[in-house]
Amino acid sequence: LVHHFTELLDPSEGLKRGAMVFALSRTGMERTYTKSCEIADLLEEAGLSAVGDFNDVLVPRYYQEELESCLQFYRKRGLLSKDVNSRLTKEVSFLSNHEPKLVSELCRLG
């Protein structure tokens, strides 16, 4: 995956200006042994050298309005089959604790 991103950003072949944005999850940790959730431990030396300098980006929890807007978006896109109402919003809020990744996963299930 890192290889494909670096190809896109190669000055001679790919995009002239750009940035790589990707997320790392615990899924990879469950399948292999890693020391911690730190970027250096997850990507290891080869991955770090391929991506170069990086900045961590904190993705905060959704505010209530953002959660409702997100649920409407998933409904319009057909990823959420249920009608968005206050009951559904409360259920998703409770189950996800407003975490963006969990909201996305719950909407794909429903």
mmCIF file of N, CA and C in Angstrom:
data_model
loop_
_atom_site.group_PDB
_atom_site.id
_atom_site.type_symbol
_atom_site.label_atom_id
_atom_site.label_comp_id
_atom_site.label_asym_id
_atom_site.label_seq_id
_atom_site.Cartn_x
_atom_site.Cartn_y
_atom_site.Cartn_z
ATOM 1 N N LEU A 1 0.824 -1.194 0.000
ATOM 2 C CA LEU A 1 0.000 0.000 0.000
ATOM 3 C C LEU A 1 0.870 1.261 0.000
ATOM 4 N N VAL A 2 1.867 1.254 0.863
ATOM 5 C CA VAL A 2 2.760 2.409 0.931
ATOM 6 C C VAL A 2 3.452 2.598 -0.417
ATOM 7 N N HIS A 3 3.826 1.497 -1.072
ATOM 8 C CA HIS A 3 4.474 1.558 -2.381
ATOM 9 C C HIS A 3 3.603 2.307 -3.394
ATOM 10 N N HIS A 4 2.309 1.993 -3.423
ATOM 11 C CA HIS A 4 1.402 2.636 -4.374
ATOM 12 C C HIS A 4 1.245 4.130 -4.091
ATOM 13 N N PHE A 5 1.191 4.488 -2.835
ATOM 14 C CA PHE A 5 1.099 5.908 -2.501
ATOM 15 C C PHE A 5 2.360 6.651 -2.913
ATOM 16 N N THR A 6 3.520 6.045 -2.683
ATOM 17 C CA THR A 6 4.755 6.732 -3.043
ATOM 18 C C THR A 6 4.896 6.863 -4.556
ATOM 19 N N GLU A 7 4.368 5.905 -5.315
ATOM 20 C CA GLU A 7 4.377 6.024 -6.778
ATOM 21 C C GLU A 7 3.564 7.239 -7.223
ATOM 22 N N LEU A 8 2.413 7.451 -6.592
ATOM 23 C CA LEU A 8 1.586 8.607 -6.941
ATOM 24 C C LEU A 8 2.315 9.915 -6.711
ATOM 25 N N LEU A 9 3.153 9.961 -5.704
ATOM 26 C CA LEU A 9 3.821 11.202 -5.341
ATOM 27 C C LEU A 9 5.224 11.321 -5.907
ATOM 28 N N ASP A 10 5.670 10.339 -6.669
ATOM 29 C CA ASP A 10 6.988 10.397 -7.294
ATOM 30 C C ASP A 10 7.005 11.570 -8.277
ATOM 31 N N PRO A 11 7.921 12.529 -8.122
ATOM 32 C CA PRO A 11 7.928 13.722 -8.979
ATOM 33 C C PRO A 11 8.057 13.421 -10.471
ATOM 34 N N SER A 12 8.726 12.329 -10.813
ATOM 35 C CA SER A 12 8.927 12.046 -12.235
ATOM 36 C C SER A 12 7.744 11.313 -12.870
ATOM 37 N N GLU A 13 6.928 10.637 -12.066
ATOM 38 C CA GLU A 13 5.851 9.831 -12.630
ATOM 39 C C GLU A 13 4.450 10.212 -12.161
ATOM 40 N N GLY A 14 4.324 10.586 -10.918
ATOM 41 C CA GLY A 14 3.002 10.754 -10.336
ATOM 42 C C GLY A 14 2.564 12.201 -10.211
ATOM 43 N N LEU A 15 1.818 12.451 -9.175
ATOM 44 C CA LEU A 15 1.330 13.799 -8.902
ATOM 45 C C LEU A 15 2.488 14.735 -8.618
ATOM 46 N N LYS A 16 2.350 15.957 -9.062
ATOM 47 C CA LYS A 16 3.428 16.934 -8.853
ATOM 48 C C LYS A 16 3.412 17.483 -7.428
ATOM 49 N N ARG A 17 2.224 17.639 -6.863
ATOM 50 C CA ARG A 17 2.104 18.133 -5.494
ATOM 51 C C ARG A 17 1.005 17.324 -4.823
ATOM 52 N N GLY A 18 1.224 16.934 -3.628
ATOM 53 C CA GLY A 18 0.199 16.168 -2.944
ATOM 54 C C GLY A 18 0.680 15.713 -1.578
ATOM 55 N N ALA A 19 -0.181 15.003 -0.925
ATOM 56 C CA ALA A 19 0.125 14.474 0.394
ATOM 57 C C ALA A 19 -0.502 13.103 0.533
ATOM 58 N N MET A 20 0.153 12.260 1.270
ATOM 59 C CA MET A 20 -0.400 10.938 1.560
ATOM 60 C C MET A 20 -1.198 11.030 2.849
ATOM 61 N N VAL A 21 -2.400 10.522 2.808
ATOM 62 C CA VAL A 21 -3.224 10.476 4.007
ATOM 63 C C VAL A 21 -3.743 9.055 4.129
ATOM 64 N N PHE A 22 -3.423 8.408 5.205
ATOM 65 C CA PHE A 22 -3.942 7.068 5.426
ATOM 66 C C PHE A 22 -4.091 6.831 6.910
ATOM 67 N N ALA A 23 -4.906 5.860 7.229
ATOM 68 C CA ALA A 23 -5.192 5.548 8.627
ATOM 69 C C ALA A 23 -4.651 4.173 8.959
ATOM 70 N N LEU A 24 -4.167 4.044 10.144
ATOM 71 C CA LEU A 24 -3.722 2.751 10.653
ATOM 72 C C LEU A 24 -4.690 2.317 11.736
ATOM 73 N N SER A 25 -5.007 1.054 11.738
ATOM 74 C CA SER A 25 -5.938 0.563 12.750
ATOM 75 C C SER A 25 -5.314 -0.592 13.523
ATOM 76 N N ARG A 26 -6.008 -1.028 14.535
ATOM 77 C CA ARG A 26 -5.536 -2.135 15.349
ATOM 78 C C ARG A 26 -5.686 -3.472 14.632
ATOM 79 N N THR A 27 -6.393 -3.526 13.519
ATOM 80 C CA THR A 27 -6.605 -4.782 12.810
ATOM 81 C C THR A 27 -5.280 -5.430 12.444
ATOM 82 N N GLY A 28 -4.360 -4.649 11.935
ATOM 83 C CA GLY A 28 -3.046 -5.186 11.589
ATOM 84 C C GLY A 28 -2.310 -5.719 12.789
ATOM 85 N N MET A 29 -2.491 -5.085 13.928
ATOM 86 C CA MET A 29 -1.836 -5.544 15.147
ATOM 87 C C MET A 29 -2.360 -6.897 15.590
ATOM 88 N N GLU A 30 -3.623 -7.152 15.342
ATOM 89 C CA GLU A 30 -4.198 -8.415 15.780
ATOM 90 C C GLU A 30 -3.704 -9.581 14.931
ATOM 91 N N ARG A 31 -3.261 -9.305 13.724
ATOM 92 C CA ARG A 31 -2.813 -10.363 12.817
ATOM 93 C C ARG A 31 -1.315 -10.619 12.896
ATOM 94 N N THR A 32 -0.569 -9.668 13.391
ATOM 95 C CA THR A 32 0.874 -9.828 13.513
ATOM 96 C C THR A 32 1.315 -9.267 14.854
ATOM 97 N N TYR A 33 2.530 -9.586 15.241
ATOM 98 C CA TYR A 33 3.059 -9.060 16.492
ATOM 99 C C TYR A 33 3.689 -7.698 16.258
ATOM 100 N N THR A 34 3.267 -6.710 17.007
ATOM 101 C CA THR A 34 3.910 -5.402 17.028
ATOM 102 C C THR A 34 4.049 -4.979 18.480
ATOM 103 N N LYS A 35 5.031 -4.149 18.721
ATOM 104 C CA LYS A 35 5.312 -3.718 20.088
ATOM 105 C C LYS A 35 4.225 -2.812 20.656
ATOM 106 N N SER A 36 3.708 -1.901 19.801
ATOM 107 C CA SER A 36 2.734 -0.926 20.281
ATOM 108 C C SER A 36 1.932 -0.369 19.110
ATOM 109 N N CYS A 37 1.076 0.602 19.396
ATOM 110 C CA CYS A 37 0.287 1.280 18.358
ATOM 111 C C CYS A 37 1.014 2.480 17.778
ATOM 112 N N GLU A 38 2.251 2.700 18.160
ATOM 113 C CA GLU A 38 3.012 3.835 17.642
ATOM 114 C C GLU A 38 3.282 3.648 16.157
ATOM 115 N N ILE A 39 3.300 4.759 15.424
ATOM 116 C CA ILE A 39 3.517 4.733 13.976
ATOM 117 C C ILE A 39 4.799 3.969 13.629
ATOM 118 N N ALA A 40 5.866 4.238 14.343
ATOM 119 C CA ALA A 40 7.145 3.586 14.049
ATOM 120 C C ALA A 40 7.056 2.071 14.201
ATOM 121 N N ASP A 41 6.316 1.600 15.184
ATOM 122 C CA ASP A 41 6.181 0.158 15.386
ATOM 123 C C ASP A 41 5.258 -0.477 14.352
ATOM 124 N N LEU A 42 4.236 0.244 13.927
ATOM 125 C CA LEU A 42 3.298 -0.305 12.950
ATOM 126 C C LEU A 42 3.884 -0.342 11.543
ATOM 127 N N LEU A 43 4.563 0.723 11.143
ATOM 128 C CA LEU A 43 5.112 0.787 9.788
ATOM 129 C C LEU A 43 6.480 0.134 9.666
ATOM 130 N N GLU A 44 7.197 0.048 10.749
ATOM 131 C CA GLU A 44 8.560 -0.468 10.790
ATOM 132 C C GLU A 44 9.476 0.411 9.944
ATOM 133 N N GLU A 45 10.725 0.058 9.870
ATOM 134 C CA GLU A 45 11.720 0.906 9.211
ATOM 135 C C GLU A 45 11.457 1.098 7.719
ATOM 136 N N ALA A 46 11.080 0.025 7.023
ATOM 137 C CA ALA A 46 10.837 0.130 5.575
ATOM 138 C C ALA A 46 9.661 1.053 5.277
ATOM 139 N N GLY A 47 8.597 0.958 6.047
ATOM 140 C CA GLY A 47 7.434 1.809 5.838
ATOM 141 C C GLY A 47 7.727 3.261 6.134
ATOM 142 N N LEU A 48 8.458 3.504 7.209
ATOM 143 C CA LEU A 48 8.806 4.881 7.569
ATOM 144 C C LEU A 48 9.691 5.530 6.515
ATOM 145 N N SER A 49 10.640 4.776 5.980
ATOM 146 C CA SER A 49 11.519 5.359 4.963
ATOM 147 C C SER A 49 10.754 5.642 3.672
ATOM 148 N N ALA A 50 9.709 4.863 3.393
ATOM 149 C CA ALA A 50 8.915 5.073 2.178
ATOM 150 C C ALA A 50 8.033 6.307 2.279
ATOM 151 N N VAL A 51 7.474 6.579 3.444
ATOM 152 C CA VAL A 51 6.566 7.720 3.564
ATOM 153 C C VAL A 51 7.274 9.004 3.947
ATOM 154 N N GLY A 52 8.482 8.913 4.448
ATOM 155 C CA GLY A 52 9.217 10.126 4.802
ATOM 156 C C GLY A 52 8.633 10.803 6.030
ATOM 157 N N ASP A 53 8.706 12.126 6.056
ATOM 158 C CA ASP A 53 8.188 12.880 7.196
ATOM 159 C C ASP A 53 6.678 12.737 7.280
ATOM 160 N N PHE A 54 6.160 12.715 8.480
ATOM 161 C CA PHE A 54 4.720 12.604 8.648
ATOM 162 C C PHE A 54 4.274 13.405 9.856
ATOM 163 N N ASN A 55 3.015 13.767 9.848
ATOM 164 C CA ASN A 55 2.384 14.451 10.969
ATOM 165 C C ASN A 55 1.168 13.650 11.385
ATOM 166 N N ASP A 56 1.055 13.393 12.665
ATOM 167 C CA ASP A 56 -0.144 12.735 13.170
ATOM 168 C C ASP A 56 -1.318 13.701 13.066
ATOM 169 N N VAL A 57 -2.476 13.187 12.710
ATOM 170 C CA VAL A 57 -3.688 13.995 12.633
ATOM 171 C C VAL A 57 -4.701 13.377 13.581
ATOM 172 N N LEU A 58 -5.073 14.115 14.576
ATOM 173 C CA LEU A 58 -6.066 13.649 15.529
ATOM 174 C C LEU A 58 -7.457 13.835 14.931
ATOM 175 N N VAL A 59 -8.229 12.768 14.894
ATOM 176 C CA VAL A 59 -9.604 12.855 14.417
ATOM 177 C C VAL A 59 -10.492 12.834 15.658
ATOM 178 N N PRO A 60 -11.059 13.988 16.000
ATOM 179 C CA PRO A 60 -11.855 14.061 17.223
ATOM 180 C C PRO A 60 -13.205 13.373 17.073
ATOM 181 N N ARG A 61 -13.847 13.170 18.197
ATOM 182 C CA ARG A 61 -15.195 12.598 18.186
ATOM 183 C C ARG A 61 -16.153 13.606 17.551
ATOM 184 N N TYR A 62 -17.224 13.052 16.937
ATOM 185 C CA TYR A 62 -18.241 13.908 16.350
ATOM 186 C C TYR A 62 -19.020 14.648 17.438
ATOM 187 N N TYR A 63 -19.364 15.897 17.143
ATOM 188 C CA TYR A 63 -20.353 16.591 17.943
ATOM 189 C C TYR A 63 -21.709 16.014 17.557
ATOM 190 N N GLN A 64 -22.723 16.273 18.340
ATOM 191 C CA GLN A 64 -24.052 15.727 18.063
ATOM 192 C C GLN A 64 -24.549 16.129 16.665
ATOM 193 N N GLU A 65 -24.348 17.393 16.309
ATOM 194 C CA GLU A 65 -24.793 17.864 14.995
ATOM 195 C C GLU A 65 -24.043 17.154 13.865
ATOM 196 N N GLU A 66 -22.748 16.928 14.076
ATOM 197 C CA GLU A 66 -21.948 16.221 13.078
ATOM 198 C C GLU A 66 -22.405 14.775 12.931
ATOM 199 N N LEU A 67 -22.733 14.142 14.051
ATOM 200 C CA LEU A 67 -23.222 12.769 14.019
ATOM 201 C C LEU A 67 -24.518 12.688 13.220
ATOM 202 N N GLU A 68 -25.450 13.592 13.480
ATOM 203 C CA GLU A 68 -26.723 13.597 12.746
ATOM 204 C C GLU A 68 -26.507 13.840 11.262
ATOM 205 N N SER A 69 -25.616 14.762 10.931
ATOM 206 C CA SER A 69 -25.308 15.050 9.538
ATOM 207 C C SER A 69 -24.664 13.841 8.857
ATOM 208 N N CYS A 70 -23.787 13.182 9.567
ATOM 209 C CA CYS A 70 -23.121 11.991 9.038
ATOM 210 C C CYS A 70 -24.136 10.883 8.773
ATOM 211 N N LEU A 71 -25.061 10.674 9.692
ATOM 212 C CA LEU A 71 -26.094 9.648 9.505
ATOM 213 C C LEU A 71 -26.961 9.974 8.286
ATOM 214 N N GLN A 72 -27.290 11.239 8.097
ATOM 215 C CA GLN A 72 -28.052 11.648 6.919
ATOM 216 C C GLN A 72 -27.258 11.378 5.636
ATOM 217 N N PHE A 73 -25.975 11.650 5.680
ATOM 218 C CA PHE A 73 -25.111 11.404 4.527
ATOM 219 C C PHE A 73 -25.099 9.913 4.185
ATOM 220 N N TYR A 74 -24.893 9.064 5.191
ATOM 221 C CA TYR A 74 -24.881 7.620 4.946
ATOM 222 C C TYR A 74 -26.229 7.136 4.423
ATOM 223 N N ARG A 75 -27.301 7.726 4.887
ATOM 224 C CA ARG A 75 -28.642 7.357 4.409
ATOM 225 C C ARG A 75 -28.798 7.728 2.932
ATOM 226 N N LYS A 76 -28.381 8.933 2.567
ATOM 227 C CA LYS A 76 -28.496 9.384 1.178
ATOM 228 C C LYS A 76 -27.641 8.538 0.239
ATOM 229 N N ARG A 77 -26.501 8.084 0.712
ATOM 230 C CA ARG A 77 -25.593 7.270 -0.097
ATOM 231 C C ARG A 77 -26.000 5.803 -0.163
ATOM 232 N N GLY A 78 -27.017 5.431 0.616
ATOM 233 C CA GLY A 78 -27.493 4.060 0.599
ATOM 234 C C GLY A 78 -26.708 3.114 1.492
ATOM 235 N N LEU A 79 -25.809 3.644 2.310
ATOM 236 C CA LEU A 79 -25.045 2.796 3.222
ATOM 237 C C LEU A 79 -25.829 2.480 4.490
ATOM 238 N N LEU A 80 -26.821 3.282 4.762
ATOM 239 C CA LEU A 80 -27.669 3.094 5.930
ATOM 240 C C LEU A 80 -29.078 2.843 5.426
ATOM 241 N N SER A 81 -29.629 1.682 5.758
ATOM 242 C CA SER A 81 -30.937 1.313 5.206
ATOM 243 C C SER A 81 -32.109 1.808 6.055
ATOM 244 N N LYS A 82 -31.845 2.210 7.268
ATOM 245 C CA LYS A 82 -32.909 2.658 8.161
ATOM 246 C C LYS A 82 -33.111 4.158 8.045
ATOM 247 N N ASP A 83 -34.332 4.604 8.321
ATOM 248 C CA ASP A 83 -34.606 6.041 8.356
ATOM 249 C C ASP A 83 -33.907 6.662 9.559
ATOM 250 N N VAL A 84 -33.377 7.835 9.365
ATOM 251 C CA VAL A 84 -32.694 8.535 10.454
ATOM 252 C C VAL A 84 -33.735 9.247 11.301
ATOM 253 N N ASN A 85 -33.789 8.870 12.566
ATOM 254 C CA ASN A 85 -34.698 9.498 13.520
ATOM 255 C C ASN A 85 -33.974 9.616 14.853
ATOM 256 N N SER A 86 -34.638 10.185 15.834
ATOM 257 C CA SER A 86 -33.975 10.416 17.123
ATOM 258 C C SER A 86 -33.587 9.104 17.805
ATOM 259 N N ARG A 87 -34.385 8.083 17.642
ATOM 260 C CA ARG A 87 -34.065 6.789 18.261
ATOM 261 C C ARG A 87 -32.791 6.188 17.660
ATOM 262 N N LEU A 88 -32.698 6.190 16.325
ATOM 263 C CA LEU A 88 -31.504 5.660 15.661
ATOM 264 C C LEU A 88 -30.277 6.480 16.044
ATOM 265 N N THR A 89 -30.426 7.800 16.068
ATOM 266 C CA THR A 89 -29.318 8.670 16.430
ATOM 267 C C THR A 89 -28.832 8.365 17.842
ATOM 268 N N LYS A 90 -29.746 8.155 18.778
ATOM 269 C CA LYS A 90 -29.365 7.827 20.150
ATOM 270 C C LYS A 90 -28.657 6.477 20.219
ATOM 271 N N GLU A 91 -29.141 5.494 19.451
ATOM 272 C CA GLU A 91 -28.518 4.173 19.453
ATOM 273 C C GLU A 91 -27.094 4.226 18.905
ATOM 274 N N VAL A 92 -26.928 4.907 17.783
ATOM 275 C CA VAL A 92 -25.594 5.020 17.193
ATOM 276 C C VAL A 92 -24.680 5.810 18.123
ATOM 277 N N SER A 93 -25.203 6.855 18.727
ATOM 278 C CA SER A 93 -24.432 7.651 19.673
ATOM 279 C C SER A 93 -23.952 6.797 20.841
ATOM 280 N N PHE A 94 -24.840 5.980 21.385
ATOM 281 C CA PHE A 94 -24.495 5.126 22.520
ATOM 282 C C PHE A 94 -23.453 4.081 22.123
ATOM 283 N N LEU A 95 -23.673 3.423 20.990
ATOM 284 C CA LEU A 95 -22.780 2.339 20.571
ATOM 285 C C LEU A 95 -21.408 2.826 20.103
ATOM 286 N N SER A 96 -21.358 4.016 19.528
ATOM 287 C CA SER A 96 -20.101 4.507 18.954
ATOM 288 C C SER A 96 -19.358 5.501 19.837
ATOM 289 N N ASN A 97 -20.047 6.066 20.812
ATOM 290 C CA ASN A 97 -19.462 7.132 21.635
ATOM 291 C C ASN A 97 -18.934 8.272 20.754
ATOM 292 N N HIS A 98 -19.616 8.484 19.637
ATOM 293 C CA HIS A 98 -19.307 9.553 18.675
ATOM 294 C C HIS A 98 -17.953 9.385 17.980
ATOM 295 N N GLU A 99 -17.362 8.179 18.034
ATOM 296 C CA GLU A 99 -16.094 7.912 17.345
ATOM 297 C C GLU A 99 -16.362 7.731 15.850
ATOM 298 N N PRO A 100 -15.732 8.533 14.978
ATOM 299 C CA PRO A 100 -16.004 8.468 13.538
ATOM 300 C C PRO A 100 -15.883 7.074 12.937
ATOM 301 N N LYS A 101 -14.851 6.339 13.282
ATOM 302 C CA LYS A 101 -14.643 5.000 12.711
ATOM 303 C C LYS A 101 -15.781 4.062 13.102
ATOM 304 N N LEU A 102 -16.189 4.119 14.353
ATOM 305 C CA LEU A 102 -17.282 3.246 14.813
ATOM 306 C C LEU A 102 -18.614 3.633 14.180
ATOM 307 N N VAL A 103 -18.851 4.924 14.011
ATOM 308 C CA VAL A 103 -20.088 5.380 13.340
ATOM 309 C C VAL A 103 -20.128 4.803 11.935
ATOM 310 N N SER A 104 -19.011 4.900 11.237
ATOM 311 C CA SER A 104 -18.932 4.369 9.872
ATOM 312 C C SER A 104 -19.206 2.872 9.839
ATOM 313 N N GLU A 105 -18.605 2.121 10.736
ATOM 314 C CA GLU A 105 -18.809 0.674 10.766
ATOM 315 C C GLU A 105 -20.249 0.313 11.116
ATOM 316 N N LEU A 106 -20.830 1.017 12.059
ATOM 317 C CA LEU A 106 -22.218 0.735 12.424
ATOM 318 C C LEU A 106 -23.175 1.024 11.273
ATOM 319 N N CYS A 107 -22.932 2.090 10.541
ATOM 320 C CA CYS A 107 -23.795 2.434 9.420
ATOM 321 C C CYS A 107 -23.686 1.430 8.298
ATOM 322 N N ARG A 108 -22.535 0.856 8.113
ATOM 323 C CA ARG A 108 -22.377 -0.160 7.065
ATOM 324 C C ARG A 108 -23.077 -1.462 7.454
ATOM 325 N N LEU A 109 -23.229 -1.690 8.748
ATOM 326 C CA LEU A 109 -23.941 -2.885 9.215
ATOM 327 C C LEU A 109 -25.444 -2.733 9.101
ATOM 328 N N GLY A 110 -25.931 -1.498 9.231
ATOM 329 C CA GLY A 110 -27.373 -1.276 9.274
ATOM 330 C C GLY A 110 -27.882 -0.773 8.007
#
